[in-house]
CSV table of C-alpha atoms in Angstrom, one decimal:
chain,number,residue,atom,x,y,z
A,1,MET,CA,0.0,0.0,0.0
A,2,ALA,CA,3.0,2.3,0.4
A,3,GLU,CA,3.0,2.9,-3.4
A,4,ARG,CA,-0.4,4.5,-2.9
A,5,LEU,CA,1.2,7.3,-0.8
A,6,GLU,CA,1.7,10.4,-3.1
A,7,LYS,CA,3.7,13.3,-1.7
A,8,ILE,CA,1.6,16.5,-1.9
A,9,GLY,CA,3.5,18.8,0.4
A,10,VAL,CA,6.3,19.0,3.0
A,11,ASN,CA,6.0,15.7,4.9
A,12,CYS,CA,2.4,15.3,3.8
A,13,PHE,CA,1.2,12.4,1.7
A,14,LEU,CA,-2.1,11.6,0.0
A,15,TYR,CA,-3.3,8.1,0.4
A,16,ARG,CA,-4.9,7.1,-2.9
A,17,ARG,CA,-8.0,4.9,-2.8
A,18,GLY,CA,-10.3,5.5,-5.7
A,19,GLU,CA,-13.4,4.7,-3.7
A,20,SER,CA,-12.7,7.1,-0.9
A,21,PRO,CA,-15.2,10.0,-0.9
A,22,VAL,CA,-12.8,12.4,1.0
A,23,PRO,CA,-9.0,12.9,0.9
A,24,ILE,CA,-6.8,10.9,3.3
A,25,HIS,CA,-3.6,12.7,4.4
A,26,VAL,CA,-0.7,11.1,6.3
A,27,TYR,CA,2.2,13.1,7.8
A,28,LEU,CA,5.6,11.4,7.6
A,29,SER,CA,9.1,12.9,7.5
A,30,GLU,CA,11.5,11.6,4.9
A,31,LYS,CA,13.1,9.4,7.5
A,32,LEU,CA,9.8,7.9,8.7
A,33,SER,CA,8.5,7.4,5.2
A,34,LYS,CA,11.4,5.2,4.2
A,35,THR,CA,10.5,2.7,6.9
A,36,PHE,CA,6.7,3.1,7.0
A,37,THR,CA,4.9,-0.3,6.9
A,38,GLU,CA,1.6,0.6,8.6
A,39,THR,CA,-0.6,-0.8,5.9
A,40,GLU,CA,-3.3,-1.8,8.3
A,41,ALA,CA,-3.4,1.7,9.8
A,42,LEU,CA,-3.9,3.1,6.3
A,43,GLU,CA,-6.8,0.7,5.7
A,44,GLN,CA,-8.3,2.0,9.0
A,45,LEU,CA,-8.1,5.6,7.7
A,46,TYR,CA,-9.7,4.5,4.5
A,47,ASN,CA,-12.6,2.8,6.4
A,48,ALA,CA,-13.1,6.0,8.4
A,49,SER,CA,-13.4,8.0,5.2
A,50,LEU,CA,-16.4,6.0,4.2
A,51,LEU,CA,-18.5,6.9,7.3
A,52,PRO,CA,-21.5,9.2,6.8
A,53,GLY,CA,-20.8,13.0,7.2
A,54,VAL,CA,-17.0,12.7,7.4
A,55,VAL,CA,-15.3,15.8,6.2
A,56,GLY,CA,-12.0,15.6,4.4
A,57,PRO,CA,-9.2,15.1,5.0
A,58,VAL,CA,-9.1,12.1,7.3
A,59,ILE,CA,-5.6,12.5,8.9
A,60,GLY,CA,-2.8,10.1,10.0
A,61,MET,CA,-0.3,11.7,12.4
A,62,PRO,CA,3.4,10.8,12.2
A,63,ASP,CA,3.0,8.5,15.2
A,64,ILE,CA,0.3,6.5,13.4
A,65,HIS,CA,-0.1,2.8,14.1
A,66,THR,CA,-2.9,0.3,14.1
A,67,GLY,CA,-5.6,0.7,16.7
A,68,TYR,CA,-9.1,-0.4,17.4
A,69,GLY,CA,-11.2,0.9,14.5
A,70,LEU,CA,-9.4,4.2,13.9
A,71,PRO,CA,-5.6,4.0,14.1
A,72,ILE,CA,-3.8,5.6,17.0
A,73,GLY,CA,-2.6,8.9,15.6
A,74,GLY,CA,-5.9,9.3,13.7
A,75,VAL,CA,-8.0,12.4,13.3
A,76,MET,CA,-11.5,12.3,11.9
A,77,ALA,CA,-13.8,15.3,11.5
A,78,CYS,CA,-17.6,14.9,11.0
A,79,ASP,CA,-20.2,17.5,10.1
A,80,TYR,CA,-22.0,18.3,13.4
A,81,GLU,CA,-25.5,18.2,11.7
A,82,THR,CA,-25.2,15.3,9.3
A,83,GLY,CA,-22.3,13.3,10.6
A,84,ILE,CA,-21.7,10.5,13.1
A,85,VAL,CA,-19.9,9.8,16.3
A,86,SER,CA,-17.9,6.6,16.8
A,87,ALA,CA,-16.9,5.2,20.2
A,88,GLY,CA,-14.0,3.3,18.6
A,89,ALA,CA,-12.8,6.4,16.8
A,90,VAL,CA,-12.4,8.0,20.2
A,91,GLY,CA,-10.7,5.1,21.8
A,92,MET,CA,-10.9,2.7,24.7
A,93,ASP,CA,-9.2,4.9,27.3
A,94,ILE,CA,-11.3,8.0,26.9
A,95,ASN,CA,-9.3,11.2,27.6
A,96,CYS,CA,-6.1,9.3,28.1
A,97,GLY,CA,-4.0,12.5,28.4
A,98,VAL,CA,-0.9,14.1,29.8
A,99,ARG,CA,0.0,17.0,32.0
A,100,LEU,CA,3.3,18.7,32.8
A,101,LEU,CA,4.4,20.3,36.0
A,102,THR,CA,7.3,22.8,36.0
A,103,THR,CA,9.6,23.3,39.0
A,104,LYS,CA,12.1,25.6,40.6
A,105,ILE,CA,14.4,22.6,41.3
A,106,PRO,CA,17.8,22.3,39.5
A,107,ALA,CA,18.4,18.9,38.1
A,108,ALA,CA,21.8,18.9,39.8
A,109,ASP,CA,20.1,18.8,43.2
A,110,VAL,CA,18.3,15.5,42.4
A,111,ASP,CA,20.8,12.7,42.4
A,112,LYS,CA,19.9,9.0,42.0
A,113,ALA,CA,19.3,8.5,45.7
A,114,VAL,CA,16.9,11.5,45.9
A,115,LEU,CA,15.2,10.5,42.6
A,116,THR,CA,14.6,7.0,44.0
A,117,LYS,CA,13.1,8.4,47.2
A,118,LEU,CA,10.8,10.7,45.1
A,119,LEU,CA,9.6,7.8,43.0
A,120,GLU,CA,9.0,5.7,46.1
A,121,ALA,CA,7.1,8.5,47.8
A,122,ILE,CA,4.9,8.9,44.7
A,123,ALA,CA,4.3,5.1,44.4
A,124,ARG,CA,3.1,4.9,48.0
A,125,ARG,CA,0.4,7.5,47.1
A,126,VAL,CA,-0.4,6.5,43.5
A,127,PRO,CA,-1.1,2.9,42.6
A,128,ALA,CA,0.2,1.8,39.2
A,129,GLY,CA,-0.8,-1.1,37.1
A,130,VAL,CA,-3.8,-2.7,35.4
A,131,GLY,CA,-6.8,-3.2,37.8
A,132,ARG,CA,-5.2,-1.2,40.6
A,133,VAL,CA,-7.7,0.9,42.6
A,134,SER,CA,-7.5,4.1,44.6
A,135,GLN,CA,-5.2,4.1,47.6
A,136,VAL,CA,-7.7,6.4,49.5
A,137,LYS,CA,-10.9,4.5,50.3
A,138,GLU,CA,-13.0,7.6,49.9
A,139,LEU,CA,-11.9,8.0,46.3
A,140,ARG,CA,-13.1,4.5,45.4
A,141,ARG,CA,-16.7,5.7,46.1
A,142,ALA,CA,-16.3,9.0,44.3
A,143,ASP,CA,-19.4,11.1,43.6
A,144,LEU,CA,-19.9,10.6,39.9
A,145,GLU,CA,-22.6,13.2,39.7
A,146,ALA,CA,-20.2,15.8,41.1
A,147,ILE,CA,-17.5,14.7,38.7
A,148,ALA,CA,-19.9,14.9,35.8
A,149,ALA,CA,-20.9,18.4,36.7
A,150,ALA,CA,-17.5,19.9,37.7
A,151,GLY,CA,-14.6,17.5,36.6
A,152,ALA,CA,-11.2,18.5,38.1
A,153,ALA,CA,-12.8,21.5,39.9
A,154,TYR,CA,-14.7,19.2,42.2
A,155,PHE,CA,-11.5,18.0,43.8
A,156,ILE,CA,-9.7,21.3,43.6
A,157,GLN,CA,-12.5,22.8,45.7
A,158,LYS,CA,-11.9,19.9,48.2
A,159,GLY,CA,-8.2,20.9,48.6
A,160,PHE,CA,-6.6,18.6,46.0
A,161,GLY,CA,-4.9,21.3,44.0
A,162,ARG,CA,-4.6,25.0,43.5
A,163,ARG,CA,-7.3,27.4,42.1
A,164,GLU,CA,-4.9,28.5,39.3
A,165,ASP,CA,-4.7,24.9,38.1
A,166,MET,CA,-8.1,25.3,36.5
A,167,GLU,CA,-7.0,27.7,33.8
A,168,ARG,CA,-4.3,25.3,32.7
A,169,ILE,CA,-6.4,22.2,31.9
A,170,GLU,CA,-8.0,21.7,28.5
A,171,ASP,CA,-11.7,22.9,28.8
A,172,GLY,CA,-11.0,24.0,32.3
A,173,GLY,CA,-11.0,20.3,33.3
A,174,CYS,CA,-14.7,19.8,32.6
A,175,ILE,CA,-16.5,19.0,29.3
A,176,PRO,CA,-20.1,20.1,29.6
A,177,GLY,CA,-23.1,17.7,29.1
A,178,ALA,CA,-21.8,14.7,31.1
A,179,GLU,CA,-24.6,12.5,32.5
A,180,VAL,CA,-24.1,9.5,34.8
A,181,ALA,CA,-27.5,8.1,33.6
A,182,ALA,CA,-25.9,7.5,30.2
A,183,VAL,CA,-23.4,5.1,31.7
A,184,GLY,CA,-24.1,1.4,32.4
A,185,LYS,CA,-23.9,-0.3,35.7
A,186,GLU,CA,-20.8,-2.2,34.9
A,187,ALA,CA,-18.9,0.9,33.9
A,188,ARG,CA,-20.0,2.8,37.0
A,189,GLU,CA,-18.8,-0.1,39.1
A,190,ARG,CA,-15.3,0.3,37.5
A,191,ALA,CA,-15.1,4.0,38.6
A,192,GLU,CA,-12.9,3.1,41.6
A,193,GLN,CA,-9.6,4.0,40.1
A,194,LEU,CA,-9.1,7.7,40.8
A,195,ALA,CA,-5.4,8.7,41.5
A,196,THR,CA,-4.0,5.7,39.7
A,197,ILE,CA,-2.0,5.4,36.5
A,198,GLY,CA,-2.8,1.9,35.1
A,199,GLY,CA,-0.4,0.1,32.9
A,200,GLY,CA,0.7,0.1,29.3
A,201,ASN,CA,2.2,3.4,28.3
A,202,HIS,CA,0.9,5.3,31.3
A,203,PHE,CA,3.5,6.7,33.7
A,204,ILE,CA,4.7,9.4,36.0
A,205,GLU,CA,8.1,10.8,34.9
A,206,ILE,CA,10.6,13.0,36.6
A,207,GLY,CA,13.2,14.5,34.2
A,208,ARG,CA,15.1,17.6,33.2
A,209,VAL,CA,14.7,20.2,30.5
A,210,ALA,CA,17.5,19.1,28.2
A,211,ALA,CA,17.3,21.8,25.6
A,212,VAL,CA,15.5,25.1,25.1
A,213,LEU,CA,14.5,25.5,21.4
A,214,GLU,CA,12.4,28.7,21.7
A,215,GLU,CA,13.7,30.8,24.5
A,216,ALA,CA,11.0,33.4,24.8
A,217,LEU,CA,8.2,30.8,24.7
A,218,ALA,CA,10.0,28.6,27.1
A,219,ALA,CA,10.4,31.4,29.6
A,220,HIS,CA,6.7,32.3,29.3
A,221,PHE,CA,5.9,28.7,30.1
A,222,GLY,CA,8.3,28.5,33.1
A,223,LEU,CA,10.6,26.0,31.4
A,224,TYR,CA,14.3,26.5,31.9
A,225,LYS,CA,17.3,24.4,30.9
A,226,ASP,CA,18.5,21.8,33.4
A,227,TYR,CA,15.5,22.2,35.8
A,228,ILE,CA,13.2,19.4,36.9
A,229,TYR,CA,9.8,18.7,35.3
A,230,VAL,CA,7.1,16.1,36.1
A,231,LEU,CA,4.9,14.4,33.4
A,232,ILE,CA,1.7,12.6,34.4
A,233,HIS,CA,0.2,10.3,31.7
A,234,THR,CA,-3.0,8.4,32.5
A,235,GLY,CA,-6.7,8.5,31.6
A,236,SER,CA,-10.2,7.4,32.7
A,237,ARG,CA,-9.1,3.9,33.4
A,238,GLY,CA,-11.7,1.1,33.6
A,239,LEU,CA,-14.6,3.5,33.4
A,240,GLY,CA,-13.6,4.8,30.0
A,241,HIS,CA,-12.7,1.3,28.7
A,242,GLN,CA,-16.1,0.0,29.7
A,243,ILE,CA,-18.0,2.9,28.2
A,244,CYS,CA,-16.2,2.4,24.8
A,245,THR,CA,-16.9,-1.3,24.9
A,246,ASP,CA,-20.6,-0.8,25.8
A,247,TYR,CA,-21.3,1.8,23.2
A,248,SER,CA,-19.3,0.1,20.4
A,249,ASN,CA,-21.5,-2.9,21.0
A,250,ARG,CA,-24.7,-0.8,21.1
A,251,MET,CA,-23.8,1.2,18.0
A,252,TRP,CA,-22.9,-2.0,16.1
A,253,ALA,CA,-26.1,-3.7,17.1
A,254,ASN,CA,-28.3,-0.7,16.3
A,255,GLY,CA,-26.6,0.1,12.9
A,256,GLU,CA,-29.7,-0.8,10.9
A,257,LYS,CA,-32.0,1.0,13.3
A,258,ASN,CA,-29.9,4.2,13.2
A,259,GLY,CA,-29.5,4.0,9.4
A,260,VAL,CA,-25.7,3.7,9.5
A,261,ARG,CA,-23.4,0.7,9.0
A,262,ALA,CA,-19.7,1.0,9.6
A,263,PRO,CA,-17.4,-1.2,7.5
A,264,VAL,CA,-15.9,-2.7,10.7
A,265,LYS,CA,-17.1,-3.0,14.3
A,266,GLY,CA,-14.2,-0.9,15.5
A,267,LEU,CA,-15.8,2.0,13.8
A,268,ALA,CA,-19.4,1.3,14.9
A,269,CYS,CA,-21.1,4.6,14.9
A,270,ALA,CA,-24.4,6.4,15.3
A,271,PRO,CA,-25.7,9.8,14.0
A,272,ILE,CA,-24.6,12.5,16.3
A,273,HIS,CA,-28.2,13.6,17.0
A,274,SER,CA,-29.6,10.1,17.5
A,275,ASN,CA,-30.3,8.7,21.0
A,276,ASP,CA,-27.2,6.5,20.8
A,277,GLY,CA,-25.1,9.3,19.6
A,278,GLN,CA,-26.2,11.8,22.2
A,279,ASN,CA,-26.0,9.2,25.0
A,280,TYR,CA,-22.5,8.3,24.0
A,281,LEU,CA,-21.4,11.9,24.1
A,282,LYS,CA,-22.8,12.3,27.6
A,283,ALA,CA,-21.1,9.1,28.7
A,284,MET,CA,-17.8,10.1,27.0
A,285,ALA,CA,-17.9,13.5,28.7
A,286,LEU,CA,-18.3,11.8,32.1
A,287,ALA,CA,-15.2,9.6,31.4
A,288,ALA,CA,-13.3,12.7,30.2
A,289,ASN,CA,-14.1,14.6,33.3
A,290,TYR,CA,-13.2,11.6,35.4
A,291,ALA,CA,-9.8,11.5,33.7
A,292,PHE,CA,-9.2,15.2,34.3
A,293,ALA,CA,-10.0,14.6,38.0
A,294,ASN,CA,-7.7,11.6,38.0
A,295,ARG,CA,-4.7,13.6,36.8
A,296,GLN,CA,-5.6,16.4,39.2
A,297,LEU,CA,-5.6,14.1,42.2
A,298,ILE,CA,-2.3,12.6,41.1
A,299,THR,CA,-0.8,16.1,40.8
A,300,HIS,CA,-1.8,16.7,44.4
A,301,PHE,CA,-0.1,13.6,45.6
A,302,VAL,CA,3.0,14.2,43.5
A,303,ARG,CA,3.3,17.7,45.1
A,304,GLU,CA,2.9,16.0,48.6
A,305,ALA,CA,5.7,13.5,47.7
A,306,PHE,CA,8.1,16.3,46.7
A,307,VAL,CA,7.5,18.2,49.9
A,308,GLU,CA,8.0,15.1,52.0
A,309,VAL,CA,11.3,14.1,50.3
A,310,LEU,CA,12.9,17.5,49.7
A,311,LYS,CA,11.6,18.9,53.0
A,312,LYS,CA,10.8,22.3,51.5
A,313,PRO,CA,7.5,24.2,51.3
A,314,GLU,CA,5.6,23.7,48.1
A,315,ASP,CA,5.9,27.4,47.1
A,316,ASN,CA,9.7,27.0,47.1
A,317,LEU,CA,9.6,23.9,44.8
A,318,GLY,CA,7.2,25.4,42.1
A,319,LEU,CA,5.4,22.3,40.8
A,320,ASP,CA,3.2,24.6,38.8
A,321,LEU,CA,0.8,23.1,36.3
A,322,LEU,CA,1.9,24.1,32.8
A,323,TYR,CA,-1.0,22.4,30.9
A,324,ASP,CA,-3.1,19.3,30.7
A,325,VAL,CA,-4.1,18.0,27.3
A,326,ALA,CA,-6.6,15.3,26.3
A,327,HIS,CA,-6.0,12.4,23.9
A,328,ASN,CA,-8.8,10.1,22.8
A,329,ILE,CA,-11.7,12.5,22.7
A,330,ALA,CA,-14.5,13.8,20.4
A,331,LYS,CA,-15.2,17.5,20.6
A,332,LYS,CA,-17.6,20.0,19.0
A,333,GLU,CA,-15.4,22.7,17.4
A,334,LYS,CA,-15.9,25.4,14.8
A,335,HIS,CA,-13.4,25.3,12.0
A,336,GLY,CA,-13.9,28.1,9.5
A,337,SER,CA,-17.7,28.6,9.3
A,338,ARG,CA,-18.5,25.0,10.0
A,339,TRP,CA,-19.3,23.2,13.2
A,340,LEU,CA,-17.6,19.8,13.3
A,341,LEU,CA,-17.2,16.9,15.7
A,342,ILE,CA,-13.4,16.2,15.8
A,343,HIS,CA,-12.4,12.7,16.8
A,344,ARG,CA,-8.8,12.7,18.0
A,345,LYS,CA,-7.6,9.2,18.8
A,346,GLY,CA,-4.0,9.3,20.0
A,347,ALA,CA,-3.9,12.9,18.9
A,348,THR,CA,-3.7,16.2,20.8
A,349,ARG,CA,-5.3,19.5,20.3
A,350,ALA,CA,-2.8,22.4,19.7
A,351,LEU,CA,-4.6,25.7,19.3
A,352,PRO,CA,-2.4,28.5,17.8
A,353,ALA,CA,-1.9,32.0,19.1
A,354,GLY,CA,-5.0,34.1,19.0
A,355,HIS,CA,-7.5,31.2,18.9
A,356,GLY,CA,-10.4,32.1,21.1
A,357,ASP,CA,-10.6,28.7,22.8
A,358,ASN,CA,-7.2,29.1,24.3
A,359,PRO,CA,-7.1,29.9,28.1
A,360,GLY,CA,-6.4,33.6,28.7
A,361,CYS,CA,-2.8,32.9,29.9
A,362,TYR,CA,-1.9,31.3,26.5
A,363,LEU,CA,-4.0,33.4,24.1
A,364,ALA,CA,-1.0,35.3,22.9
A,365,THR,CA,1.2,32.2,22.4
A,366,GLY,CA,-1.1,29.2,21.8
A,367,HIS,CA,-1.4,26.7,24.6
A,368,PRO,CA,1.5,24.1,25.1
A,369,ALA,CA,1.0,20.7,23.5
A,370,ILE,CA,2.9,18.0,25.4
A,371,ILE,CA,4.2,15.1,23.3
A,372,PRO,CA,5.7,12.3,25.5
A,373,GLY,CA,8.2,9.8,24.1
A,374,SER,CA,8.8,6.3,25.6
A,375,MET,CA,10.1,5.8,29.1
A,376,GLY,CA,13.7,5.9,28.0
A,377,THR,CA,13.7,8.7,25.4
A,378,ALA,CA,12.9,12.4,25.0
A,379,SER,CA,9.6,14.2,25.1
A,380,TYR,CA,8.7,17.6,23.7
A,381,VAL,CA,6.6,20.7,24.4
A,382,VAL,CA,5.4,22.3,21.2
A,383,VAL,CA,2.9,25.0,20.1
A,384,GLY,CA,0.8,25.0,17.0
A,385,THR,CA,1.3,27.6,14.3
A,386,GLY,CA,-1.4,29.3,12.2
A,387,ALA,CA,-1.0,26.6,9.6
A,388,ILE,CA,-2.2,23.9,12.0
A,389,ILE,CA,-5.7,24.4,10.8
A,390,LYS,CA,-4.7,21.9,8.1
A,391,THR,CA,-5.0,19.2,10.7
A,392,TYR,CA,-8.0,20.7,12.6
A,393,CYS,CA,-5.5,22.1,15.1
A,394,SER,CA,-4.2,18.6,15.9
A,395,VAL,CA,-0.8,17.2,16.6
A,396,ASN,CA,0.5,13.7,17.4
A,397,HIS,CA,0.3,12.5,21.0
A,398,GLY,CA,3.5,10.6,21.3
A,399,ALA,CA,6.2,8.7,19.5
A,400,GLY,CA,4.0,5.8,18.2
A,401,ARG,CA,4.8,2.1,18.3
A,402,VAL,CA,6.8,0.3,15.7
A,403,MET,CA,6.5,-3.1,17.4
A,404,SER,CA,3.5,-4.8,18.9
A,405,ARG,CA,3.5,-5.5,22.6
A,406,LYS,CA,3.7,-9.3,22.0
A,407,LYS,CA,6.7,-9.0,19.7
A,408,ALA,CA,8.5,-6.6,22.1
A,409,ARG,CA,8.1,-9.1,24.9
A,410,GLN,CA,9.5,-11.8,22.7
A,411,GLU,CA,12.3,-9.7,21.2
A,412,PHE,CA,13.8,-8.1,24.3
A,413,SER,CA,15.4,-9.5,27.4
A,414,ARG,CA,15.6,-7.8,30.8
A,415,GLU,CA,19.2,-6.9,29.9
A,416,ASP,CA,18.1,-5.4,26.6
A,417,LEU,CA,15.6,-3.2,28.4
A,418,ARG,CA,18.1,-2.0,30.9
A,419,ARG,CA,20.6,-1.1,28.2
A,420,GLN,CA,17.9,0.8,26.3
A,421,LEU,CA,17.0,2.7,29.4
A,422,GLY,CA,20.5,3.8,30.0
A,423,GLY,CA,20.6,5.7,33.3
A,424,VAL,CA,16.9,6.2,33.7
A,425,VAL,CA,15.6,4.9,37.1
A,426,VAL,CA,12.5,2.8,36.7
A,427,ALA,CA,10.2,2.2,39.7
A,428,ALA,CA,8.1,-0.9,39.0
A,429,ARG,CA,7.2,-4.1,40.8
A,430,ASP,CA,9.0,-6.2,38.2
A,431,ILE,CA,10.9,-4.5,35.4
A,432,ASN,CA,10.8,-7.7,33.4
A,433,LEU,CA,7.1,-7.1,32.9
A,434,LEU,CA,7.8,-3.8,31.1
A,435,LYS,CA,9.6,-5.2,28.1
A,436,ASP,CA,6.6,-4.2,25.9
A,437,GLU,CA,7.4,-0.6,26.8
A,438,ALA,CA,11.1,-0.8,25.7
A,439,PRO,CA,12.3,2.4,24.0
A,440,LEU,CA,13.1,0.5,20.8
A,441,ALA,CA,9.4,-0.7,20.5
A,442,TYR,CA,8.7,3.0,19.6
A,443,LYS,CA,9.5,5.3,16.8
A,444,ASP,CA,12.2,7.9,17.0
A,445,ILE,CA,10.5,10.7,18.9
A,446,ASP,CA,12.9,13.3,17.4
A,447,ALA,CA,11.9,12.3,13.9
A,448,VAL,CA,8.2,12.2,14.8
A,449,VAL,CA,8.2,15.7,16.3
A,450,ALA,CA,10.3,17.0,13.4
A,451,THR,CA,7.7,15.9,10.9
A,452,LEU,CA,5.1,18.5,11.8
A,453,ALA,CA,7.7,21.1,12.6
A,454,GLU,CA,9.3,20.8,9.2
A,455,ALA,CA,5.8,21.1,7.6
A,456,GLY,CA,5.4,24.4,9.4
A,457,LEU,CA,2.5,23.2,11.6
A,458,THR,CA,4.2,23.2,15.0
A,459,LYS,CA,7.1,25.0,16.8
A,460,PRO,CA,9.0,22.9,19.3
A,461,VAL,CA,9.7,24.8,22.5
A,462,VAL,CA,11.7,22.5,24.7
A,463,ARG,CA,13.1,19.0,24.6
A,464,LEU,CA,12.7,17.0,27.8
A,465,GLU,CA,14.8,14.0,29.0
A,466,PRO,CA,13.7,11.5,31.6
A,467,MET,CA,15.6,10.8,34.8
A,468,GLY,CA,13.2,8.5,36.5
A,469,VAL,CA,9.8,6.9,35.7
A,470,LEU,CA,7.1,5.2,37.7
A,471,LYS,CA,5.4,2.5,35.6
A,472,GLY,CA,2.6,0.0,36.1
A,473,GLU,CA,2.6,-3.5,34.6
A,474,GLY,CA,-0.1,-4.7,32.2
A,475,ASP,CA,-1.4,-4.0,28.7
A,476,GLU,CA,-3.4,-0.8,28.9
A,477,ALA,CA,-2.7,1.9,26.3
């Protein structure tokens, strides 16, 4: 299928399928295009282009790889009046996302012993791994109605965070329209995992700002060379997974009734304004708000851990929230004169400077978009340029896999993993169970980030390098 990729711009390829009613664009650098073999992911983009009301182009990000229905690194826009919503095109872990904390702590002050203590202090507060539940009993019985109504703000008002955190979370940490009644009993019973990070590619990372690429922007964001940062990557956990499963099944079963039939079950869908479509959006919003609350609670416990280990007041340490971005979400947005429902699966919104949906503190710069790499490689903070409207203001959400989890477990030994990690300290119950997260199972993050930067869609601000990572075991992306 690679021969069907026709270059139409800088790092932009058109995927040619004669039957496709809308264009399919894939962003790959010269380096990535030479080794690109994701034929199944291309087929998934093609299937998405066939859905009713889809607006072109359907987009593959440079981290694209096969997912459930829509590929991870896939962006699909639908006309809000005539189009559909697809649970699978949002993803299993609704609002899997990442937030970044800046600090006033020089990296030179955090040696391996201190780093280990910090990771241990965080791990005591934040359970990690598939199926793990909240450490605090009260959080296992969280008020879902309150979370639906207020998201992260519900817990900030209870003392789990700072008031100024609110402006630095996408959508203020709360997507409107969430309803608990739209969520099934089994999904509600799985909402016991607040303040946990799960497994798979979820993590809490402590690292240093390795390079400043845009000095003025970096200073505005509070990012300075050789200072510590913290990344938190997790989502809605079992709640979101169950909602996706339930609604994918419902949309598939009701395809004839709703007048839409997806080419594959992974793209099962319903008209946006149908009962199934509206109920899914209400359930998705609840899971998204739960995920914002989850990352907010973890932020509180990370701050506690730093104060405990470094024995300094929180004000002296910084630990300020830079931004929190969602992956795996469908959002009503206006692009040009048209209202669209943008499905971003393994993709991140990156609003450019001047865009009215930016928070006030980032209106003049565009909000930061955070792109994590693997647990042993670099991550980036970027901003979108004015040209990013070509991708519906979307960027990739990470490096993207080049090797399945099963193959990585077979390919790498414990020693291979340790070599790939270099000096990065990993806190996990058994590092041997993390072989599927080995750095070489992922694409080159530098090449992935350069793809959109060379195309003029993004501007990299800083390059981040990990020092220590808390990981949970289990396959949960």
